XYZ file of C-alpha atoms in Angstrom:
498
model
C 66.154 -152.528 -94.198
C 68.164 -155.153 -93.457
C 71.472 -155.600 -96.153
C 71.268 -158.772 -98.137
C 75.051 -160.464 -98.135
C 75.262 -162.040 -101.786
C 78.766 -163.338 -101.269
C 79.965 -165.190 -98.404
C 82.746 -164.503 -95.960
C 84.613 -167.983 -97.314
C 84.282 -166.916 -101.427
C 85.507 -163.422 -100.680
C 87.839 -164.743 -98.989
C 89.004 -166.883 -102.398
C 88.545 -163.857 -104.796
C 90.978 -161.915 -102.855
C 93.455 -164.464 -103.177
C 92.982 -165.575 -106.369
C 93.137 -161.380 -107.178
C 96.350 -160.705 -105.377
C 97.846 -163.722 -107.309
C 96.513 -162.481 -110.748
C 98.298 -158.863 -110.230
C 101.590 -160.385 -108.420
C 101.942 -162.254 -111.724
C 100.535 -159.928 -114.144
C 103.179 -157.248 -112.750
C 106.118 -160.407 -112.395
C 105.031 -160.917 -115.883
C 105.170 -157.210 -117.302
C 108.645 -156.784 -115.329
C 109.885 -159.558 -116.923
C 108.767 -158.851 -119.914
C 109.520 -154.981 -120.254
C 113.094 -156.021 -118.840
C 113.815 -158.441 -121.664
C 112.759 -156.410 -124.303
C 114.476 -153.007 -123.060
C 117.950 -155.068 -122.580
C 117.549 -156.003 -126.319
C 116.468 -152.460 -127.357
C 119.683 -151.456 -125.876
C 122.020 -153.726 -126.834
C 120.664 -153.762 -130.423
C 120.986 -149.881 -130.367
C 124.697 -150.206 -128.540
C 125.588 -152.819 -131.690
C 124.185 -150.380 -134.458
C 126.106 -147.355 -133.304
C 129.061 -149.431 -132.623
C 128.954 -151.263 -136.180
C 131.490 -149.435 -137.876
C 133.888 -149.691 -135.058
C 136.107 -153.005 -136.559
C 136.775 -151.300 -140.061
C 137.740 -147.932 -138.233
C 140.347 -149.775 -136.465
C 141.512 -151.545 -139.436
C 141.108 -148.248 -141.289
C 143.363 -146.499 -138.692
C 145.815 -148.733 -137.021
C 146.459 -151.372 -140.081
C 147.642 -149.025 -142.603
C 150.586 -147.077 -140.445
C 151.807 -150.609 -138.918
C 151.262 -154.256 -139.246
C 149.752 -156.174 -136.927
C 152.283 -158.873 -137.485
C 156.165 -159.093 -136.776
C 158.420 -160.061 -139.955
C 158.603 -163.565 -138.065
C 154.695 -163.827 -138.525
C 153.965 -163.051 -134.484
C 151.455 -160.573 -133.587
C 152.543 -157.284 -133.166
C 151.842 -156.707 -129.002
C 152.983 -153.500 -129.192
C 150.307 -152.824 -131.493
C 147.413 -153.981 -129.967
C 148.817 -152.686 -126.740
C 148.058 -149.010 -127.962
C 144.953 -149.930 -129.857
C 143.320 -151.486 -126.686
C 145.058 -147.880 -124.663
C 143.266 -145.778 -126.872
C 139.619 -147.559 -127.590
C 139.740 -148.229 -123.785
C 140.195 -144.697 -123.167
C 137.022 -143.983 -124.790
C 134.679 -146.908 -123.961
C 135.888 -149.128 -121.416
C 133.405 -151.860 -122.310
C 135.396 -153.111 -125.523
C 137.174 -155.766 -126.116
C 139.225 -156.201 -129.433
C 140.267 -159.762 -130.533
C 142.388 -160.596 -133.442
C 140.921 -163.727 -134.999
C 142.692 -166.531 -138.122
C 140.880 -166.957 -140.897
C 139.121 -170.175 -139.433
C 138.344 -167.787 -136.291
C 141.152 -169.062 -134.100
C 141.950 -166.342 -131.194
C 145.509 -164.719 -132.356
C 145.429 -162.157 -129.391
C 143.492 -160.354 -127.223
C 144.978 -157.909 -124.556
C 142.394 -158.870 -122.182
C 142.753 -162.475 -122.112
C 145.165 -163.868 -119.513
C 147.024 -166.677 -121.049
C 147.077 -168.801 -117.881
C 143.061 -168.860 -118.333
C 142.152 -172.038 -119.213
C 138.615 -171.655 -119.231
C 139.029 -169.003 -121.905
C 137.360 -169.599 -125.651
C 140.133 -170.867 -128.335
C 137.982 -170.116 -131.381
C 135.267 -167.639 -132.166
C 132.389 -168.975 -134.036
C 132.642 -167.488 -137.247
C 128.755 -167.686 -138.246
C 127.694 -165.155 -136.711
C 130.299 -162.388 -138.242
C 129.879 -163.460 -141.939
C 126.281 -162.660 -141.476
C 127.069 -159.481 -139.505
C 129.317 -158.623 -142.351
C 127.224 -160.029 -145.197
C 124.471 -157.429 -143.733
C 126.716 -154.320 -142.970
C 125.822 -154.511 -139.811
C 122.389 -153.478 -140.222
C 120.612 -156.927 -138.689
C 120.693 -157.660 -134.448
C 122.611 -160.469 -134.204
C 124.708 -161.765 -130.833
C 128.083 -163.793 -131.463
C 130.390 -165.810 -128.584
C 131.868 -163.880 -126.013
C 135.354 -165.492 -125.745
C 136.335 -164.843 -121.867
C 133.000 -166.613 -120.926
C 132.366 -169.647 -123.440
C 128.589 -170.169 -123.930
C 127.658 -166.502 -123.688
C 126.442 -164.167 -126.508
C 127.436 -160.953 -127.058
C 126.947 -158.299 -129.165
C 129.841 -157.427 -131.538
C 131.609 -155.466 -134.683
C 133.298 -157.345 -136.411
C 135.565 -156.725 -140.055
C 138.151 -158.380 -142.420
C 141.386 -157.745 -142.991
C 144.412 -159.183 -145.228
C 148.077 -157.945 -144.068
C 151.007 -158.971 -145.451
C 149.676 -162.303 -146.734
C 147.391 -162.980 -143.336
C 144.044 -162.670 -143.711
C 141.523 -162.929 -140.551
C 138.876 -160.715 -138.676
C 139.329 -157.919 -136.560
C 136.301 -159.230 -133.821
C 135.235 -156.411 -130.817
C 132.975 -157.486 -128.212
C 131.047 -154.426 -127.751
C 129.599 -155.006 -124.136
C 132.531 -156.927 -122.949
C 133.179 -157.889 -118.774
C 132.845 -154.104 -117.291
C 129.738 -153.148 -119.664
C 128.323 -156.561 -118.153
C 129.133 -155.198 -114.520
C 127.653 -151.417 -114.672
C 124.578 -153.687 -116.706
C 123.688 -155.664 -114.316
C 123.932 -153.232 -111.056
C 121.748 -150.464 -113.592
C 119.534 -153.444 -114.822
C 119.199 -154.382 -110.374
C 118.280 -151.186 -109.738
C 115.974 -150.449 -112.859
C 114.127 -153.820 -111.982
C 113.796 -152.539 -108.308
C 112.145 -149.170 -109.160
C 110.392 -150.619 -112.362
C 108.759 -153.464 -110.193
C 107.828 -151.350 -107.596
C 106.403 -148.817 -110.094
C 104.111 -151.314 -112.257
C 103.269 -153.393 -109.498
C 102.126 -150.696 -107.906
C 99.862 -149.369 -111.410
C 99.049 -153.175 -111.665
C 97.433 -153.262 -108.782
C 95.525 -149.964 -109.226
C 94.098 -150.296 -111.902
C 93.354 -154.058 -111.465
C 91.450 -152.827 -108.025
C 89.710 -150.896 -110.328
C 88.640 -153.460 -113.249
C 88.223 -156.013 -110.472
C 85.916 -153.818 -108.251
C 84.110 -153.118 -111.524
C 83.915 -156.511 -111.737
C 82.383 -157.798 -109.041
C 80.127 -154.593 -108.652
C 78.429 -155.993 -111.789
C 78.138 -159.635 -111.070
C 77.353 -158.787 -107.576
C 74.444 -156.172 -108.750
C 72.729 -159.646 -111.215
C 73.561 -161.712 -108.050
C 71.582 -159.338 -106.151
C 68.722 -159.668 -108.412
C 68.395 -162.965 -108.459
C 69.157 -163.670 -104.336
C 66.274 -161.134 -104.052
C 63.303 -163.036 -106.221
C 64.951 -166.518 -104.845
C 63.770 -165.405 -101.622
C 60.467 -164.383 -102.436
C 60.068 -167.622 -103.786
C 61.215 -168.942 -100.956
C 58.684 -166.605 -98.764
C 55.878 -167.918 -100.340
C 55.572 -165.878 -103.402
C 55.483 -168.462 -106.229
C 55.060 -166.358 -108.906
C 58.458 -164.621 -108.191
C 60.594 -164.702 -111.419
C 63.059 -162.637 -112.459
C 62.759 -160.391 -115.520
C 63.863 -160.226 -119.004
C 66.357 -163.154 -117.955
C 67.889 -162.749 -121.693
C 69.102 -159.113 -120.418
C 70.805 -160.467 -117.192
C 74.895 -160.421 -117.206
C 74.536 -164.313 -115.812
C 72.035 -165.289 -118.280
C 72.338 -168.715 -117.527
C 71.535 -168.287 -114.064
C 68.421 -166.574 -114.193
C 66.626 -168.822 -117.233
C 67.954 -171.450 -114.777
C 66.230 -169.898 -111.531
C 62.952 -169.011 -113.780
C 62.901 -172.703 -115.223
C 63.220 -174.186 -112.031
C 60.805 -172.030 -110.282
C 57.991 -173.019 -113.350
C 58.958 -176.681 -112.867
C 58.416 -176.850 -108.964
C 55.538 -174.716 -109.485
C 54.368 -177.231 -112.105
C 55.007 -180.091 -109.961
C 53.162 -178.535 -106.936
C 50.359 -177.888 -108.904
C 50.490 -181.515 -109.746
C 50.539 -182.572 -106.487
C 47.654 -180.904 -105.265
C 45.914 -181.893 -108.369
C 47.086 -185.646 -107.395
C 45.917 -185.480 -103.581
C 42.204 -183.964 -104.841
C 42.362 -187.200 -107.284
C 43.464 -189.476 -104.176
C 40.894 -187.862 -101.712
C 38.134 -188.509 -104.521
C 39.077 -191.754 -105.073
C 39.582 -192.658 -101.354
C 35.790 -191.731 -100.683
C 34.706 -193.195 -104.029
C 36.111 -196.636 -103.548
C 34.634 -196.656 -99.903
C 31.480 -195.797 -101.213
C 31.747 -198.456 -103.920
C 33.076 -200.950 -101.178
C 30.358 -200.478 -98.564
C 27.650 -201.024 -101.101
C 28.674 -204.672 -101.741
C 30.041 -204.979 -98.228
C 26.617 -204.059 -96.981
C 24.806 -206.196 -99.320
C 26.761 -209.319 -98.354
C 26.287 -208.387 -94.707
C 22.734 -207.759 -94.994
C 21.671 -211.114 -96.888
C 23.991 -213.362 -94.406
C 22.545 -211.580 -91.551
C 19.136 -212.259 -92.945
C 20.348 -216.606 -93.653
C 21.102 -216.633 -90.184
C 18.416 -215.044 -88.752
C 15.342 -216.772 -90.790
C 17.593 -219.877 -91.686
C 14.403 -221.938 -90.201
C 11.978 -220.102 -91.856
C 12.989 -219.755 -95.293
C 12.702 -221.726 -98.400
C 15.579 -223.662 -100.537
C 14.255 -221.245 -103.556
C 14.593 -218.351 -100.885
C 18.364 -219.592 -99.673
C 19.784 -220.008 -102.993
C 18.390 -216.570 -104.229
C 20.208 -214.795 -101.238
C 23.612 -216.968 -101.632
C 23.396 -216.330 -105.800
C 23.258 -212.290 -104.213
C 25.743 -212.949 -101.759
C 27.907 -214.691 -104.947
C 27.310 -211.591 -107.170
C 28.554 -208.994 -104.710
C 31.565 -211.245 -103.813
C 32.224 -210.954 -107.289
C 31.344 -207.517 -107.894
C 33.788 -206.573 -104.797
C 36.965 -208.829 -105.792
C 36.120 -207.064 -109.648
C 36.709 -203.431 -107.698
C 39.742 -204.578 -105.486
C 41.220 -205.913 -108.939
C 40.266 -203.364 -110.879
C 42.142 -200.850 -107.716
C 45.286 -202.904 -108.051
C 45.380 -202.662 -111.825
C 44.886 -198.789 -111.551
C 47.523 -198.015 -108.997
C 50.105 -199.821 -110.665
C 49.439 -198.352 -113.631
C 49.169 -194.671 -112.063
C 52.645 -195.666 -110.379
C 54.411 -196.649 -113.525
C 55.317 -200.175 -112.025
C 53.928 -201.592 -115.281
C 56.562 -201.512 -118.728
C 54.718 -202.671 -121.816
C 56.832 -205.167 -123.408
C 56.087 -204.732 -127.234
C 56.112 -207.441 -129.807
C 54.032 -208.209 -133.292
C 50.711 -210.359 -132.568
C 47.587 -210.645 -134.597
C 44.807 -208.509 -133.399
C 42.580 -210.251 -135.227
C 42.789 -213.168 -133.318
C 42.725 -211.411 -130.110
C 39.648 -210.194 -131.027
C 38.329 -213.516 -132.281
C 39.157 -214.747 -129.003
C 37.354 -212.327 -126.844
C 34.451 -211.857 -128.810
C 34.290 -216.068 -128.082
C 34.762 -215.199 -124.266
C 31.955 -212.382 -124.445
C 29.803 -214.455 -126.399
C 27.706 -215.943 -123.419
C 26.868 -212.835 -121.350
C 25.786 -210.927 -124.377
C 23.272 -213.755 -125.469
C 22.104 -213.453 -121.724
C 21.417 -209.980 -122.404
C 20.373 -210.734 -126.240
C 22.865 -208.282 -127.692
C 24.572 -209.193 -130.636
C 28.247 -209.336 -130.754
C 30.144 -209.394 -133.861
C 33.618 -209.022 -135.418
C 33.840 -206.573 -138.564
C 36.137 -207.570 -141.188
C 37.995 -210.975 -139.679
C 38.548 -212.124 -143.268
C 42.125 -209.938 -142.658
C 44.786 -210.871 -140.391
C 46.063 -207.256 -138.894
C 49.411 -207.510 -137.303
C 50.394 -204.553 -134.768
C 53.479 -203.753 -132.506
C 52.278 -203.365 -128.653
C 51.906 -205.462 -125.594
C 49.397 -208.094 -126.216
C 48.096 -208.435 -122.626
C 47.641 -204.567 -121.943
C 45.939 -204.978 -125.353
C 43.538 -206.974 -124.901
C 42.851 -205.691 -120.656
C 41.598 -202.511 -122.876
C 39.869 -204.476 -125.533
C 37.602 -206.326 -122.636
C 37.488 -203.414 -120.327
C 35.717 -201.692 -123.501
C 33.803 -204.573 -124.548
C 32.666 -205.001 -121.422
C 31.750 -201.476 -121.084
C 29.863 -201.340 -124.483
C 27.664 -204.690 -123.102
C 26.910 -203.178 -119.761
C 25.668 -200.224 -121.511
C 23.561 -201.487 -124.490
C 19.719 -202.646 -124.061
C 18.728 -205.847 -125.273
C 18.145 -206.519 -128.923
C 21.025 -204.181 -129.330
C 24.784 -204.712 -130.765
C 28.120 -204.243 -130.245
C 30.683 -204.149 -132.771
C 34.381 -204.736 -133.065
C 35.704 -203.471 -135.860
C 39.417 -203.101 -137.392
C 40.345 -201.532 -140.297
C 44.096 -201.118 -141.574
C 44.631 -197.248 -142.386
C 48.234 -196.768 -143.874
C 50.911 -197.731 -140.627
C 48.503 -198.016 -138.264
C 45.660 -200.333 -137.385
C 42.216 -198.504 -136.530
C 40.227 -200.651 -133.983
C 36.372 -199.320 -133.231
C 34.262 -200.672 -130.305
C 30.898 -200.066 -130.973
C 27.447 -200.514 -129.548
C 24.085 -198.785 -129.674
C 23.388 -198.161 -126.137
C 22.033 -195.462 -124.023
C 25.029 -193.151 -125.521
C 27.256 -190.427 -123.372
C 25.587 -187.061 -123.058
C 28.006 -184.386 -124.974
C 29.040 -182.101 -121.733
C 30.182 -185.679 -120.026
C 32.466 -186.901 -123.012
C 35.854 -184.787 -122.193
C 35.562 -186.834 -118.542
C 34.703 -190.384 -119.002
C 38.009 -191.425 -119.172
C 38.550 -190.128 -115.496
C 38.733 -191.874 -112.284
C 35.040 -192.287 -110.613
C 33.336 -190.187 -113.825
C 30.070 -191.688 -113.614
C 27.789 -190.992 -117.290
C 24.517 -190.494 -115.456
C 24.460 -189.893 -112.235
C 20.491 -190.797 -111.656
C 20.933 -194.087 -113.467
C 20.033 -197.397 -112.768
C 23.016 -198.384 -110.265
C 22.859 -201.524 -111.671
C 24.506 -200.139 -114.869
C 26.960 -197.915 -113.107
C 30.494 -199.510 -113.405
C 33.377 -198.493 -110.492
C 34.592 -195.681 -112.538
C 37.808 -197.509 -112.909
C 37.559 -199.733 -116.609
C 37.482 -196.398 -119.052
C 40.531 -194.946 -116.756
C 42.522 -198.188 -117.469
C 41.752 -198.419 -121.084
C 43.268 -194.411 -120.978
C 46.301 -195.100 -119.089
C 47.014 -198.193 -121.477
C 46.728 -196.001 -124.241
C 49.011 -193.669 -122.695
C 51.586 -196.265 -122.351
C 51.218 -197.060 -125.727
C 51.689 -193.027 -126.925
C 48.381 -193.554 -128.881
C 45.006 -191.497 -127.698
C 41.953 -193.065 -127.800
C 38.314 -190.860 -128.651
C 34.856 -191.699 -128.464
C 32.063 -190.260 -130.490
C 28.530 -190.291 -128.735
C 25.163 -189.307 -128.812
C 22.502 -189.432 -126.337
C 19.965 -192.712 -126.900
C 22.296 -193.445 -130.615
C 25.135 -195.274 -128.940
C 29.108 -194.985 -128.543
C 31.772 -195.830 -130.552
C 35.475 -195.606 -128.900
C 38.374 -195.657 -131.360
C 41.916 -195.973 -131.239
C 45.158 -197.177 -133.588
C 47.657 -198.881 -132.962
C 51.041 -199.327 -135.323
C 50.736 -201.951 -137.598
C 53.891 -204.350 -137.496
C 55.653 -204.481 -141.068
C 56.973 -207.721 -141.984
């Protein structure tokens, strides 16, 4: 079986590199980080042990001598031997004798000549490490290099009317030396060391990783190409379960939709093929009609009378208008079907819409003797929708409920205002819809009878219009029928409030 490749060559490519970056800055980071913290830990534990340091020299050195000539100079001597000894045992000190307003009295280590060389100590930092007993991490200035902090002991004294502080850098110009050449070399093997961990174990968490969103990615490449094979009923399961749950209801939703709109499609080009053959069945009849009749004027033109002429030319007129009626009526459809058309809603009366075309029907139903009327006119019902799609329904079922009703029968229009909507009924007491035909009159080419007079079987297109208008309108629109009792079709529309 051949091995399906769920990541490209190119996005490998990219998680490697993004990968190597992450660890070479995760182990920069914990290098950094471990270093700055360990060269606190020690210099915090180098200050704690050393805290006591200022008041043992005091303690020691001060009492035997002074650390000031009779002439109020520093004793050199002094701090010659003091510096001798401490140096003996840690060569990392340096011992300062600081004023009172932490002036620099002497130091053996500073060369006089320096000028870059501190003048004063900052005398902030030792009250606090006094005020605390030494007990609290704190860094003061490191005279020989101005801006640096170091960490000190520091202690009072008062000789022979002086008074100042005995100050002792703890990790003074050779500490900082052997530091930073240990600190180089710790760095080097420390680096090397969790860089090397790093990346171990970040192999492992990143293999781990993508093993997992591979092994969803997997899933899902498999049932996309079944879909894409031809099984449409692919989908992938329990989607809620997935590691990429978004990606799978995606897939699945997708898959339904084009599914959906397949189905759709098919269902559309059945519709299109139907209606296709229906309107050239419905076109021929008329076409042949016409064709027949003028064939027959110019073949017996001689012999027939002026009664016989107009009959046939009154025919010919009729199918004319029966076929401009269907090419109309195919127009009106297909834009509709299409969407082209946007009902543009505003308040009107119905009631004189329906005054108006029950004037305009008037004529053919007395032809027919059918009565027409208008229930409840005495109330003007306002409604929100567009008037001309309106009343295109209104005559497509008025016209509908004439073709369909014997004479000596009626047709009703009625409307009746039911809370915020306005109910209108079309009614007439016709030849009525047979029950197992009422869930498809309102589709293209659904003729009611198929044995009936042709005479009274419309083009299959006015009920379809009236149900797309509704549609536009988000109202529905029902009929109730009986066989030989008549048909009443009902819908509502909003009424407008003033």
């Amino acid at each position: 079986m051949k091995s399906e490749k769920t990541l490209t060559p190119k996005l490998v490519k990219k998680l490697w590199l993004a990968f190597i970056g992450l660890v070479l800055l995760m182990g920069a980071s914990y290098i950094f980080i471990t270093g700055y913290f360990a060269n606190k830990h020690s210099q915090e534990t180098t200050q704690r042990l050393n805290a006591e340091v200022a008041n043992h020299v005091i303690a020691e050195k001060f009492n035997g001598a002074s650390p000031f000539m009779e002439d109020g100079s520093v004793n050199k001597a002094l701090f010659g031997d003091l510096m001798h000894d401490m140096m003996a045992v840690n060569q990392s000190i340096e011992v300062y004798l600081l004023g009172k307003s932490g002036e620099i009295l002497y130091s053996v280590v500073l060369d006089p000549e320096d000028k870059d060389a501190a003048k004063n100590v900052d005398l902030i930092p030792i009250e606090s490490f006094i005020a605390d007993g030494g007990t609290r991490f704190i860094l003061g200035d490191d005279p020989r290099n101005p801006g640096e902090k170091k960490i000190f002991s520091a202690a009072p004294y008062s000789v022979d009317g002086h008074e100042g502080y005995i100050y002792i850098v703890l990790a003074g110009k050779k500490f900082q030396e052997v530091s930073d050449n240990l600190m180089s070399q710790y760095f080097t093997r420390l680096g090397v060391g969790a860089t090397l961990l790093t990346m171990l174990f970040s192999v492992i968490i990143g293999l781990l990783a993508i093993w997992f969103i591979t092994k969803n990615l997997r899933l899902i490449t498999r049932t996309v190409r079944k879909f894409h094979d031809g099984d449409l009923k692919a989908r992938i399961a329990h989607p809620e379960k997935s590691d990429i749950e978004v990606f799978a209801k995606s897939f699945n939703e997708m898959a339904d939709s084009i599914v959906s709109n397949m189905d759709k499609m098919q269902s559309i080009d059945q519709l299109r093929r139907e209606l296709i053959a229906n309107v050239s069945h419905d076109l021929r009849t008329p076409l042949a009609v016409l064709k027949g009749y003028i064939e027959t004027l110019q073949i017996k033109r001689d012999s027939l009378t002026e009664e016989e002429k107009d009959e046939y030319l009154q025919i010919t007129h009729d199918n004319v208008d029966k076929l401009s009626n269907l090419i109309n009526q195919l127009f009106e459809y297909s834009k509709l079907e299409a969407e082209q058309v946007v009902p543009v809603k505003e308040p009107f009366s119905i009631t004189e819409l329906s005054h108006d075309l029950i004037a305009k029907f008037r004529v053919i139903a007395q032809k027919k003797e059918i009565e027409l009327e208008l229930d409840n006119p005495e109330e003007n019902c306002l409604v929100f929708a567009d008037v001309s799609l309106v009343e295109r329904a209104l005559q497509n079922l008025i016209e509908n409920a004439i073709k369909y009703t014997e004479p000596k029968g009626k047709v009703t229009l009625a409307l009746h205002k039911k809370g915020k909507n306005v109910e209108i009924n079309i009614t007439d007491t016709g030849t009525g819809i047979p029950v197992n035909e009422q869930p498809y009159i309102f589709d293209r080419y659904k003729q009611v009878d198929k044995s009936a007079d042709s005479k009274k079987q419309g083009h299959g297109l006015g009920l379809a219009i009236v149900k797309k208008i509704m549609d536009l309108h988000d109202t529905t629109i029902t009929v109730l029928s009986k066989p030989k009792e008549g048909s009443s079709f009902i819908f509502n529309l909003p009424a407008y409030q003033m």
